[in-house]
Coordinates of C-alpha atoms in Angstrom, one line a residue:
X1035 CA -32.1 -1.5 37.0
X1036 CA -32.5 -2.9 40.6
X1037 CA -35.9 -1.2 40.9
X1038 CA -37.1 -3.0 37.7
X1039 CA -35.9 -6.3 39.1
X1040 CA -37.9 -5.8 42.2
X1041 CA -40.9 -4.9 40.1
X1042 CA -40.4 -8.1 38.1
X1043 CA -40.3 -10.1 41.3
X1044 CA -43.9 -9.1 42.0
X1045 CA -45.4 -8.9 38.5
X1046 CA -43.8 -10.7 35.6
X1047 CA -45.1 -9.2 32.4
X1048 CA -43.9 -8.4 28.9
X1049 CA -44.5 -4.7 29.6
X1050 CA -41.9 -4.7 32.4
X1051 CA -39.4 -6.6 30.2
X1052 CA -39.9 -4.1 27.4
X1053 CA -39.3 -1.3 29.9
X1054 CA -36.1 -2.9 31.2
X1055 CA -34.9 -3.4 27.6
X1056 CA -35.5 0.3 26.9
X1057 CA -33.6 1.3 30.1
X1058 CA -30.7 -0.9 29.3
X1059 CA -30.4 0.7 25.8
X1060 CA -30.7 4.2 27.4
X1061 CA -27.7 3.5 29.7
X1062 CA -25.3 2.5 27.0
X1063 CA -26.2 -1.1 26.1
X1064 CA -25.9 -1.2 22.3
X1065 CA -27.4 -4.7 21.6
X1066 CA -29.5 -7.1 23.7
X1067 CA -29.2 -10.8 22.7
X1068 CA -31.9 -11.9 25.2
X1069 CA -33.8 -10.8 28.3
X1070 CA -36.1 -13.6 29.5
X1071 CA -37.8 -14.8 32.7
X1072 CA -37.8 -18.6 33.1
X1073 CA -38.9 -20.8 36.0
X1074 CA -36.0 -21.8 38.1
X1075 CA -36.6 -25.5 38.2
X1076 CA -37.1 -26.4 34.6
X1077 CA -36.0 -23.3 32.8
X1078 CA -39.3 -23.3 30.8
X1079 CA -41.0 -20.0 30.3
X1080 CA -42.4 -18.5 33.6
X1081 CA -46.0 -19.4 34.5
X1082 CA -47.4 -19.8 38.0
X1083 CA -44.2 -21.2 39.4
X1084 CA -42.9 -19.4 42.5
X1085 CA -39.2 -19.1 41.8
X1086 CA -37.9 -17.5 38.6
X1087 CA -34.6 -16.4 37.1
X1088 CA -34.1 -13.4 34.8
X1089 CA -31.6 -14.3 32.1
X1090 CA -29.9 -11.5 30.2
X1091 CA -27.1 -11.1 27.6
X1092 CA -26.2 -7.8 26.1
X1093 CA -23.3 -5.8 24.7
X1094 CA -21.6 -2.7 26.0
X1095 CA -19.2 -1.8 23.2
X1096 CA -17.4 -5.0 22.2
X1097 CA -17.9 -6.7 25.6
X1098 CA -20.7 -9.2 26.0
X1099 CA -22.3 -9.3 29.4
X1100 CA -24.1 -12.5 30.4
X1101 CA -25.9 -12.9 33.8
X1102 CA -28.9 -14.1 35.6
X1103 CA -30.8 -13.0 38.7
X1104 CA -33.1 -14.9 41.1
X1105 CA -36.6 -13.6 41.3
X1106 CA -38.9 -15.1 43.9
X1107 CA -42.6 -14.6 43.9
X1108 CA -44.9 -15.6 46.7
X1109 CA -48.3 -17.0 45.7
X1110 CA -50.9 -16.1 48.3
X1111 CA -53.2 -18.8 49.5
X1112 CA -56.8 -18.2 48.5
X1113 CA -59.3 -18.8 51.3

């Protein structure tokens, strides 16, 4: 899971989120309520903002796990 979070840090795409969802289901998660990347400042959907958070809620058995992770992306200056 950590490797996928690092990949998200550099390239936020729906393909990566789908892959992370698949991996969570493969390791025993039986239901995913949400898995979203939002900009850290306004919690709107991620765009070109530099600081993001990954919000996740899922079930393992009857236990609901809710967490979020900071994802920081550096935008390189164009010259």
